[in-house]
Amino acid sequence: MTETLPLNSVRTLFPLLSQQVHGKPLVYLDNAATAQKPNAVIEALNDYYRRDNANVHRGLHALSERATEAMEAARGKIQRFINAAESAEIIFTRGTTESINLVAHGFALQFLKPGDEVLITAMEHHSNIVPWQLACERSGARLQVAAITRAGEVDMNDFKAKLSERTRLLAVGHVSNALGTVNPLPAMISLARRYSPIAVLVDGAQAVAHLPVDVQQLDADFYVFSGHKLYGPTGIGVLYGKRRWLEQLPVYQGGGDMIRKVTFAKTQYAPLPSRFEAGTPHIAGCIGLGAAIDFFSQWDWPQRRQLEQQLLDAATEGLDSIEGVRLIGTAADKTSLVSFTMDDIHPHDLGTFLDHEGIAVRAGHHCAMPVMDFYGVPATVRASFAIYNTLDDVDRLLNAVQACRRFFCGQ
């Protein structure tokens, strides 16, 4: 197979990908778990620690001013990247999980009460299940779950049936990390808007590196994602929230930088976004995420989408032709992720075999145990693609899966 897009040389910009694993050139197909980092991001982190390392805000010296300027510039880049109305609607967190927990904590305290309902889908990541279970336990609300079909798509009839005047919040993944399904958010949010006041939170962890996101057009009240899946550092994430919602949420943590004035009698809180950013932030992570967005934005969406669709189509067709392989998640609209099992071979054994061929995939339940239960499997093998992957990587994967079958099954 021959890669024809200009993106075919981008691999050279990611230093980690040049190594060998078990004596073979690395094929990295675990991008849904975390993406690799380009030189531009590594250099941005290095530059901050070598030249500008200082705490942000309130500092009067040059280093603090430079660090603050760089961090707030990154906030502005994120605002433009997802088309938020203002930079104050961008809250830095440790990642998608903390972003969801922040909102769930606030809803449990402020908005949910006995008899209310929170609606999620059966394909959610644990991070978009457990916080809502906790919120419901604390508030007396009830968790509702919209079913999925065997193809791995939301059952829209069941989704409509689960929406009601009792629904106070819809929390849904933009893209399933276990199945690759792209959920029909415009239709789902439009249906939710028939009931008031429903807030909508979108887990965009698996979407921001693969789909254009316009939070205003989408009309999401909250949109959350992690930097490390977008070629940025680990430990940094984003909570976007409409101002009217963020101003109503109670504070999540107390401490430095989220205060305006403190006395022993009472504390006055800072305005957005500082209100939700207690303590010293992950300054380098913020700057690194800004650098990742700059890097990623060099290529337009149609170009990236064309490449990833080629990879997905080739992997899906190739795996489907191998005897004993079962594809898990066959939605009509998917991003570049394929999950599968193989008869008589445990996914962990298959994943280990692939590793010895220099191919990094993810084998397990992918923090989506209810999805595994739905399909009646203990785990799947998941190969997920990024802008630095090629059709040769897909060939390596397919050949290794066939070799694994011959090794274990003699076929």
Short mmCIF file of C-alpha atoms in Angstrom, two decimals:
data_model
loop_
_atom_site.label_atom_id
_atom_site.label_comp_id
_atom_site.label_asym_id
_atom_site.label_seq_id
_atom_site.Cartn_x
_atom_site.Cartn_y
_atom_site.Cartn_z
CA MET A 1 0.00 0.00 0.00
CA THR A 2 1.25 3.50 -0.82
CA GLU A 3 0.48 6.60 1.22
CA THR A 4 -0.14 9.58 -1.05
CA LEU A 5 -1.11 12.40 1.33
CA PRO A 6 1.38 15.10 2.35
CA LEU A 7 0.91 13.91 5.93
CA ASN A 8 2.94 10.79 5.14
CA SER A 9 6.16 12.49 6.31
CA VAL A 10 4.77 13.75 9.62
CA ARG A 11 6.10 10.66 11.41
CA THR A 12 9.61 12.15 11.33
CA LEU A 13 8.42 14.97 13.59
CA PHE A 14 7.72 12.51 16.45
CA PRO A 15 11.06 11.35 17.91
CA LEU A 16 9.67 8.42 19.89
CA LEU A 17 8.46 6.71 16.71
CA SER A 18 11.98 6.19 15.37
CA GLN A 19 12.82 3.48 17.90
CA GLN A 20 12.73 -0.29 17.60
CA VAL A 21 10.78 -2.57 19.94
CA HIS A 22 11.95 -6.17 20.29
CA GLY A 23 14.29 -5.53 17.39
CA LYS A 24 11.57 -4.33 15.03
CA PRO A 25 10.52 -0.84 13.93
CA LEU A 26 7.80 0.48 16.21
CA VAL A 27 4.23 0.65 14.91
CA TYR A 28 2.29 2.69 17.44
CA LEU A 29 -1.45 1.98 17.31
CA ASP A 30 -2.46 2.91 20.86
CA ASN A 31 -3.43 6.48 20.12
CA ALA A 32 -6.87 6.28 21.74
CA ALA A 33 -5.04 5.77 25.05
CA THR A 34 -2.45 8.48 24.45
CA ALA A 35 -0.91 10.07 21.38
CA GLN A 36 2.80 10.64 20.92
CA LYS A 37 4.35 14.10 21.20
CA PRO A 38 5.93 16.03 18.31
CA ASN A 39 9.20 17.89 18.64
CA ALA A 40 7.27 21.16 18.80
CA VAL A 41 5.56 20.13 22.06
CA ILE A 42 8.70 18.67 23.60
CA GLU A 43 10.60 21.86 22.76
CA ALA A 44 7.84 24.06 24.25
CA LEU A 45 8.05 22.14 27.54
CA ASN A 46 11.83 22.30 27.47
CA ASP A 47 11.85 26.03 26.75
CA TYR A 48 9.49 26.78 29.63
CA TYR A 49 11.56 24.86 32.18
CA ARG A 50 14.88 26.18 30.87
CA ARG A 51 13.91 29.84 30.43
CA ASP A 52 10.59 30.81 32.02
CA ASN A 53 10.00 28.50 34.98
CA ALA A 54 8.06 30.54 37.54
CA ASN A 55 4.64 30.53 39.11
CA VAL A 56 1.91 32.37 37.25
CA HIS A 57 -0.34 35.29 38.25
CA ARG A 58 0.49 37.82 40.94
CA GLY A 59 4.22 37.64 40.24
CA LEU A 60 5.90 40.97 39.55
CA HIS A 61 9.17 39.65 38.11
CA ALA A 62 9.90 39.00 34.44
CA LEU A 63 9.84 35.19 34.60
CA SER A 64 6.41 35.14 36.22
CA GLU A 65 5.08 37.61 33.69
CA ARG A 66 6.42 35.51 30.79
CA ALA A 67 5.00 32.28 32.23
CA THR A 68 1.62 33.92 32.82
CA GLU A 69 1.56 35.32 29.30
CA ALA A 70 2.38 31.93 27.79
CA MET A 71 -0.22 30.09 29.87
CA GLU A 72 -2.98 32.58 29.10
CA ALA A 73 -2.00 32.53 25.42
CA ALA A 74 -2.60 28.77 25.50
CA ARG A 75 -6.05 29.37 26.98
CA GLY A 76 -6.81 31.65 24.05
CA LYS A 77 -5.64 29.02 21.56
CA ILE A 78 -7.98 26.48 23.11
CA GLN A 79 -10.86 28.95 23.00
CA ARG A 80 -10.32 29.47 19.28
CA PHE A 81 -9.73 25.75 18.64
CA ILE A 82 -13.18 24.79 19.92
CA ASN A 83 -14.81 28.19 19.20
CA ALA A 84 -15.79 29.05 22.76
CA ALA A 85 -17.38 32.47 23.18
CA GLU A 86 -14.64 33.74 25.52
CA SER A 87 -11.41 32.53 27.09
CA ALA A 88 -12.95 32.72 30.59
CA GLU A 89 -15.08 29.71 29.62
CA ILE A 90 -11.91 27.58 29.35
CA ILE A 91 -10.98 25.94 32.65
CA PHE A 92 -7.69 24.04 32.99
CA THR A 93 -7.97 20.68 34.77
CA ARG A 94 -5.87 17.54 35.04
CA GLY A 95 -7.83 15.86 32.27
CA THR A 96 -11.22 14.70 31.05
CA THR A 97 -11.88 12.74 34.23
CA GLU A 98 -11.37 15.70 36.54
CA SER A 99 -13.43 17.93 34.24
CA ILE A 100 -16.41 15.58 34.44
CA ASN A 101 -16.01 15.15 38.19
CA LEU A 102 -15.99 18.92 38.64
CA VAL A 103 -19.33 19.27 36.85
CA ALA A 104 -20.83 16.20 38.55
CA HIS A 105 -19.80 17.50 41.98
CA GLY A 106 -21.43 20.84 41.25
CA PHE A 107 -24.65 19.32 39.96
CA ALA A 108 -24.93 17.01 42.97
CA LEU A 109 -24.68 20.02 45.29
CA GLN A 110 -26.59 22.61 43.32
CA PHE A 111 -29.04 21.20 40.81
CA LEU A 112 -29.92 17.53 41.40
CA LYS A 113 -32.56 16.41 43.88
CA PRO A 114 -34.59 13.27 44.53
CA GLY A 115 -36.75 12.42 41.52
CA ASP A 116 -34.37 14.05 39.01
CA GLU A 117 -32.56 11.99 36.38
CA VAL A 118 -29.18 12.02 34.65
CA LEU A 119 -29.08 10.38 31.22
CA ILE A 120 -25.99 8.70 29.75
CA THR A 121 -25.54 6.00 27.10
CA ALA A 122 -24.45 2.38 27.40
CA MET A 123 -21.19 3.03 25.51
CA GLU A 124 -19.70 5.55 27.95
CA HIS A 125 -16.18 5.45 29.36
CA HIS A 126 -16.05 4.78 33.10
CA SER A 127 -15.14 8.46 33.60
CA ASN A 128 -18.55 9.39 32.24
CA ILE A 129 -20.36 6.78 34.34
CA VAL A 130 -18.88 6.71 37.84
CA PRO A 131 -19.02 10.50 38.54
CA TRP A 132 -22.73 10.48 37.67
CA GLN A 133 -23.36 7.44 39.84
CA LEU A 134 -21.73 9.31 42.71
CA ALA A 135 -23.70 12.46 41.95
CA CYS A 136 -26.94 10.49 41.96
CA GLU A 137 -26.06 8.74 45.22
CA ARG A 138 -25.33 12.07 46.88
CA SER A 139 -28.41 13.87 45.58
CA GLY A 140 -31.05 11.15 45.41
CA ALA A 141 -31.32 11.49 41.63
CA ARG A 142 -31.55 8.48 39.32
CA LEU A 143 -29.13 7.42 36.58
CA GLN A 144 -30.77 6.49 33.28
CA VAL A 145 -28.89 4.65 30.52
CA ALA A 146 -29.85 4.76 26.84
CA ALA A 147 -29.28 1.43 25.11
CA ILE A 148 -27.00 0.76 22.15
CA THR A 149 -27.48 -1.48 19.13
CA ARG A 150 -25.33 -4.47 18.10
CA ALA A 151 -23.57 -2.17 15.61
CA GLY A 152 -22.48 0.00 18.53
CA GLU A 153 -24.76 2.95 17.87
CA VAL A 154 -27.09 4.71 20.28
CA ASP A 155 -30.59 3.26 20.08
CA MET A 156 -32.32 6.54 19.31
CA ASN A 157 -35.77 5.15 20.10
CA ASP A 158 -34.62 4.18 23.57
CA PHE A 159 -32.79 7.50 23.92
CA LYS A 160 -35.99 9.40 23.16
CA ALA A 161 -37.92 7.23 25.61
CA LYS A 162 -35.42 7.89 28.40
CA LEU A 163 -35.57 11.68 27.99
CA SER A 164 -38.27 13.27 30.12
CA GLU A 165 -39.23 16.26 32.21
CA ARG A 166 -37.23 14.63 35.02
CA THR A 167 -33.98 14.71 33.05
CA ARG A 168 -31.66 17.38 34.40
CA LEU A 169 -28.46 16.50 32.56
CA LEU A 170 -27.40 14.58 29.46
CA ALA A 171 -23.79 13.32 29.56
CA VAL A 172 -22.63 11.67 26.34
CA GLY A 173 -19.36 10.81 24.63
CA HIS A 174 -18.73 12.50 21.31
CA VAL A 175 -16.81 9.39 20.18
CA SER A 176 -16.73 6.00 21.90
CA ASN A 177 -13.24 5.02 23.02
CA ALA A 178 -14.12 1.31 22.86
CA LEU A 179 -16.05 1.25 19.57
CA GLY A 180 -15.02 4.34 17.60
CA THR A 181 -18.66 5.33 17.13
CA VAL A 182 -19.31 8.99 16.38
CA ASN A 183 -22.52 9.84 18.20
CA PRO A 184 -25.17 11.97 16.43
CA LEU A 185 -24.77 14.88 18.83
CA PRO A 186 -26.78 17.46 16.87
CA ALA A 187 -29.83 15.18 16.90
CA MET A 188 -29.33 14.14 20.52
CA ILE A 189 -28.86 17.68 21.79
CA SER A 190 -31.82 18.92 19.76
CA LEU A 191 -34.03 16.29 21.38
CA ALA A 192 -32.72 17.19 24.83
CA ARG A 193 -33.50 20.86 24.28
CA ARG A 194 -37.20 20.01 24.11
CA TYR A 195 -37.02 19.56 27.86
CA SER A 196 -35.97 22.40 30.09
CA PRO A 197 -33.75 22.88 31.94
CA ILE A 198 -31.49 20.07 30.66
CA ALA A 199 -27.76 20.71 30.65
CA VAL A 200 -25.62 18.82 28.12
CA LEU A 201 -22.08 17.63 28.85
CA VAL A 202 -20.05 16.14 26.01
CA ASP A 203 -17.02 13.94 26.66
CA GLY A 204 -14.78 14.93 23.78
CA ALA A 205 -11.65 13.02 24.81
CA GLN A 206 -11.73 10.81 21.71
CA ALA A 207 -13.07 13.46 19.35
CA VAL A 208 -10.83 16.53 19.44
CA ALA A 209 -7.98 14.87 17.54
CA HIS A 210 -10.27 13.48 14.86
CA LEU A 211 -13.23 15.82 14.36
CA PRO A 212 -13.70 19.59 14.17
CA VAL A 213 -15.38 20.85 17.35
CA ASP A 214 -17.43 24.04 17.51
CA VAL A 215 -19.02 24.19 20.94
CA GLN A 216 -21.25 27.11 20.05
CA GLN A 217 -22.62 25.43 16.95
CA LEU A 218 -22.98 22.17 18.87
CA ASP A 219 -24.77 24.01 21.69
CA ALA A 220 -23.03 21.96 24.37
CA ASP A 221 -23.23 23.42 27.85
CA PHE A 222 -20.01 21.64 28.81
CA TYR A 223 -17.33 20.07 26.60
CA VAL A 224 -14.36 18.24 28.13
CA PHE A 225 -11.16 16.74 26.78
CA SER A 226 -7.57 15.79 27.65
CA GLY A 227 -4.37 17.20 26.23
CA HIS A 228 -2.47 13.93 25.90
CA LYS A 229 -4.82 12.51 23.25
CA LEU A 230 -4.27 15.69 21.19
CA TYR A 231 -0.46 15.27 20.98
CA GLY A 232 -0.03 17.39 24.11
CA PRO A 233 1.32 16.57 27.59
CA THR A 234 -0.28 14.27 30.12
CA GLY A 235 -1.86 15.74 33.25
CA ILE A 236 -3.55 18.63 31.49
CA GLY A 237 -7.18 18.84 30.41
CA VAL A 238 -9.91 21.27 29.55
CA LEU A 239 -13.38 21.98 30.83
CA TYR A 240 -15.34 24.26 28.56
CA GLY A 241 -18.53 25.55 30.08
CA LYS A 242 -21.01 28.21 29.11
CA ARG A 243 -20.55 31.17 31.40
CA ARG A 244 -24.12 31.02 32.69
CA TRP A 245 -23.53 27.46 33.94
CA LEU A 246 -20.02 27.97 35.30
CA GLU A 247 -21.16 30.95 37.34
CA GLN A 248 -23.86 28.83 38.98
CA LEU A 249 -21.64 25.85 39.84
CA PRO A 250 -20.24 25.78 43.38
CA VAL A 251 -16.47 25.86 43.71
CA TYR A 252 -14.76 22.48 43.41
CA GLN A 253 -11.54 23.02 45.38
CA GLY A 254 -10.36 25.74 47.73
CA GLY A 255 -6.94 27.36 47.95
CA GLY A 256 -4.68 29.76 46.16
CA ASP A 257 -5.63 31.51 42.92
CA MET A 258 -9.36 30.77 43.20
CA ILE A 259 -9.91 33.50 45.80
CA ARG A 260 -10.53 37.22 45.68
CA LYS A 261 -10.38 37.85 49.42
CA VAL A 262 -9.98 35.57 52.44
CA THR A 263 -10.88 36.28 56.04
CA PHE A 264 -11.58 33.82 58.84
CA ALA A 265 -15.23 34.80 58.59
CA LYS A 266 -15.74 34.39 54.84
CA THR A 267 -13.98 33.91 51.52
CA GLN A 268 -14.87 35.77 48.35
CA TYR A 269 -14.10 33.76 45.23
CA ALA A 270 -12.31 34.94 42.12
CA PRO A 271 -14.16 35.35 38.81
CA LEU A 272 -13.91 32.86 35.95
CA PRO A 273 -11.74 31.07 35.05
CA SER A 274 -9.67 31.35 38.27
CA ARG A 275 -12.69 30.30 40.36
CA PHE A 276 -12.11 26.65 39.34
CA GLU A 277 -8.30 26.65 39.19
CA ALA A 278 -7.18 26.31 42.80
CA GLY A 279 -3.47 26.00 43.50
CA THR A 280 -0.50 26.10 41.16
CA PRO A 281 -1.65 24.91 37.74
CA HIS A 282 0.19 22.56 35.41
CA ILE A 283 1.81 25.55 33.73
CA ALA A 284 4.08 23.54 31.46
CA GLY A 285 1.13 21.34 30.51
CA CYS A 286 -0.96 24.35 29.53
CA ILE A 287 1.86 25.72 27.39
CA GLY A 288 2.50 22.30 25.88
CA LEU A 289 -1.16 21.90 24.98
CA GLY A 290 -1.09 25.28 23.26
CA ALA A 291 1.95 24.12 21.27
CA ALA A 292 0.16 20.89 20.36
CA ILE A 293 -2.80 22.84 19.00
CA ASP A 294 -0.45 25.02 16.94
CA PHE A 295 1.24 21.91 15.56
CA PHE A 296 -1.98 20.02 14.88
CA SER A 297 -3.60 22.99 13.17
CA GLN A 298 -1.00 23.03 10.39
CA TRP A 299 -3.13 20.49 8.49
CA ASP A 300 -6.74 21.11 7.59
CA TRP A 301 -9.54 18.84 8.72
CA PRO A 302 -10.35 17.32 5.29
CA GLN A 303 -6.71 16.29 4.88
CA ARG A 304 -6.53 14.66 8.31
CA ARG A 305 -9.92 13.04 7.92
CA GLN A 306 -9.01 11.57 4.52
CA LEU A 307 -5.87 9.96 5.93
CA GLU A 308 -7.60 8.50 8.96
CA GLN A 309 -10.51 7.20 6.88
CA GLN A 310 -8.03 5.40 4.60
CA LEU A 311 -6.43 3.76 7.62
CA LEU A 312 -9.77 2.80 9.16
CA ASP A 313 -11.12 1.36 5.91
CA ALA A 314 -7.96 -0.66 5.25
CA ALA A 315 -7.82 -2.04 8.81
CA THR A 316 -11.54 -2.87 8.90
CA GLU A 317 -11.52 -4.61 5.52
CA GLY A 318 -8.30 -6.48 6.29
CA LEU A 319 -9.33 -7.69 9.73
CA ASP A 320 -12.78 -8.70 8.51
CA SER A 321 -11.15 -10.98 5.93
CA ILE A 322 -9.12 -12.91 8.53
CA GLU A 323 -10.80 -16.13 9.64
CA GLY A 324 -11.85 -16.08 13.29
CA VAL A 325 -11.72 -12.30 13.71
CA ARG A 326 -14.82 -10.63 15.12
CA LEU A 327 -15.14 -6.88 14.76
CA ILE A 328 -16.65 -5.17 17.81
CA GLY A 329 -18.40 -1.95 16.85
CA THR A 330 -19.49 -1.56 13.24
CA ALA A 331 -21.27 1.79 13.34
CA ALA A 332 -21.79 3.58 10.05
CA ASP A 333 -20.01 6.68 11.38
CA LYS A 334 -16.69 5.93 13.08
CA THR A 335 -13.34 7.53 13.72
CA SER A 336 -10.03 5.78 13.10
CA LEU A 337 -10.35 3.04 15.70
CA VAL A 338 -11.05 -0.67 15.29
CA SER A 339 -11.76 -3.14 18.11
CA PHE A 340 -11.77 -6.89 17.55
CA THR A 341 -11.42 -10.34 19.06
CA MET A 342 -10.15 -13.62 17.62
CA ASP A 343 -11.60 -17.07 18.19
CA ASP A 344 -9.71 -19.17 20.75
CA ILE A 345 -7.12 -16.46 21.46
CA HIS A 346 -7.51 -14.19 24.47
CA PRO A 347 -7.10 -10.49 23.59
CA HIS A 348 -4.25 -10.21 26.11
CA ASP A 349 -2.37 -13.02 24.36
CA LEU A 350 -2.95 -11.41 20.99
CA GLY A 351 -1.81 -8.03 22.32
CA THR A 352 1.36 -9.59 23.74
CA PHE A 353 2.08 -11.34 20.43
CA LEU A 354 1.67 -8.05 18.55
CA ASP A 355 4.00 -6.31 20.99
CA HIS A 356 6.74 -8.82 20.16
CA GLU A 357 6.20 -7.87 16.52
CA GLY A 358 6.87 -4.23 17.44
CA ILE A 359 3.18 -3.27 17.25
CA ALA A 360 1.68 -1.37 20.18
CA VAL A 361 -2.08 -1.85 20.58
CA ARG A 362 -4.38 -1.80 23.60
CA ALA A 363 -5.91 -5.04 24.90
CA GLY A 364 -8.45 -4.95 27.71
CA HIS A 365 -11.84 -3.53 28.62
CA HIS A 366 -10.77 0.04 27.73
CA CYS A 367 -12.48 1.47 30.83
CA ALA A 368 -15.77 0.44 29.25
CA MET A 369 -16.79 -2.72 31.11
CA PRO A 370 -20.51 -2.32 30.32
CA VAL A 371 -19.63 -2.35 26.60
CA MET A 372 -17.69 -5.60 27.03
CA ASP A 373 -20.62 -7.10 28.94
CA PHE A 374 -23.01 -6.06 26.16
CA TYR A 375 -20.96 -7.93 23.55
CA GLY A 376 -20.26 -10.87 25.84
CA VAL A 377 -16.47 -10.57 25.69
CA PRO A 378 -13.92 -10.13 28.49
CA ALA A 379 -11.86 -7.67 26.46
CA THR A 380 -10.98 -6.59 22.93
CA VAL A 381 -7.87 -5.67 21.02
CA ARG A 382 -8.04 -2.03 19.97
CA ALA A 383 -5.93 -0.52 17.20
CA SER A 384 -6.31 3.25 16.98
CA PHE A 385 -4.72 5.55 14.42
CA ALA A 386 -3.23 9.03 14.37
CA ILE A 387 -1.87 11.45 11.78
CA TYR A 388 1.56 9.81 11.84
CA ASN A 389 0.28 6.33 10.99
CA THR A 390 0.51 4.92 7.47
CA LEU A 391 -1.01 2.19 5.39
CA ASP A 392 2.24 0.26 5.91
CA ASP A 393 1.40 0.27 9.63
CA VAL A 394 -1.94 -1.32 8.80
CA ASP A 395 -0.18 -3.98 6.70
CA ARG A 396 2.14 -4.75 9.62
CA LEU A 397 -0.88 -5.13 11.91
CA LEU A 398 -2.76 -7.43 9.54
CA ASN A 399 0.27 -9.61 8.87
CA ALA A 400 0.97 -9.93 12.59
CA VAL A 401 -2.64 -10.88 13.38
CA GLN A 402 -2.48 -13.59 10.72
CA ALA A 403 0.85 -14.79 12.12
CA CYS A 404 -0.67 -14.93 15.59
CA ARG A 405 -3.49 -17.09 14.34
CA ARG A 406 -1.03 -19.50 12.73
CA PHE A 407 1.07 -19.59 15.91
CA PHE A 408 -1.82 -20.34 18.26
CA CYS A 409 -4.16 -22.27 15.98
CA GLY A 410 -1.83 -23.80 13.40
CA GLN A 411 -3.82 -22.17 10.58
#
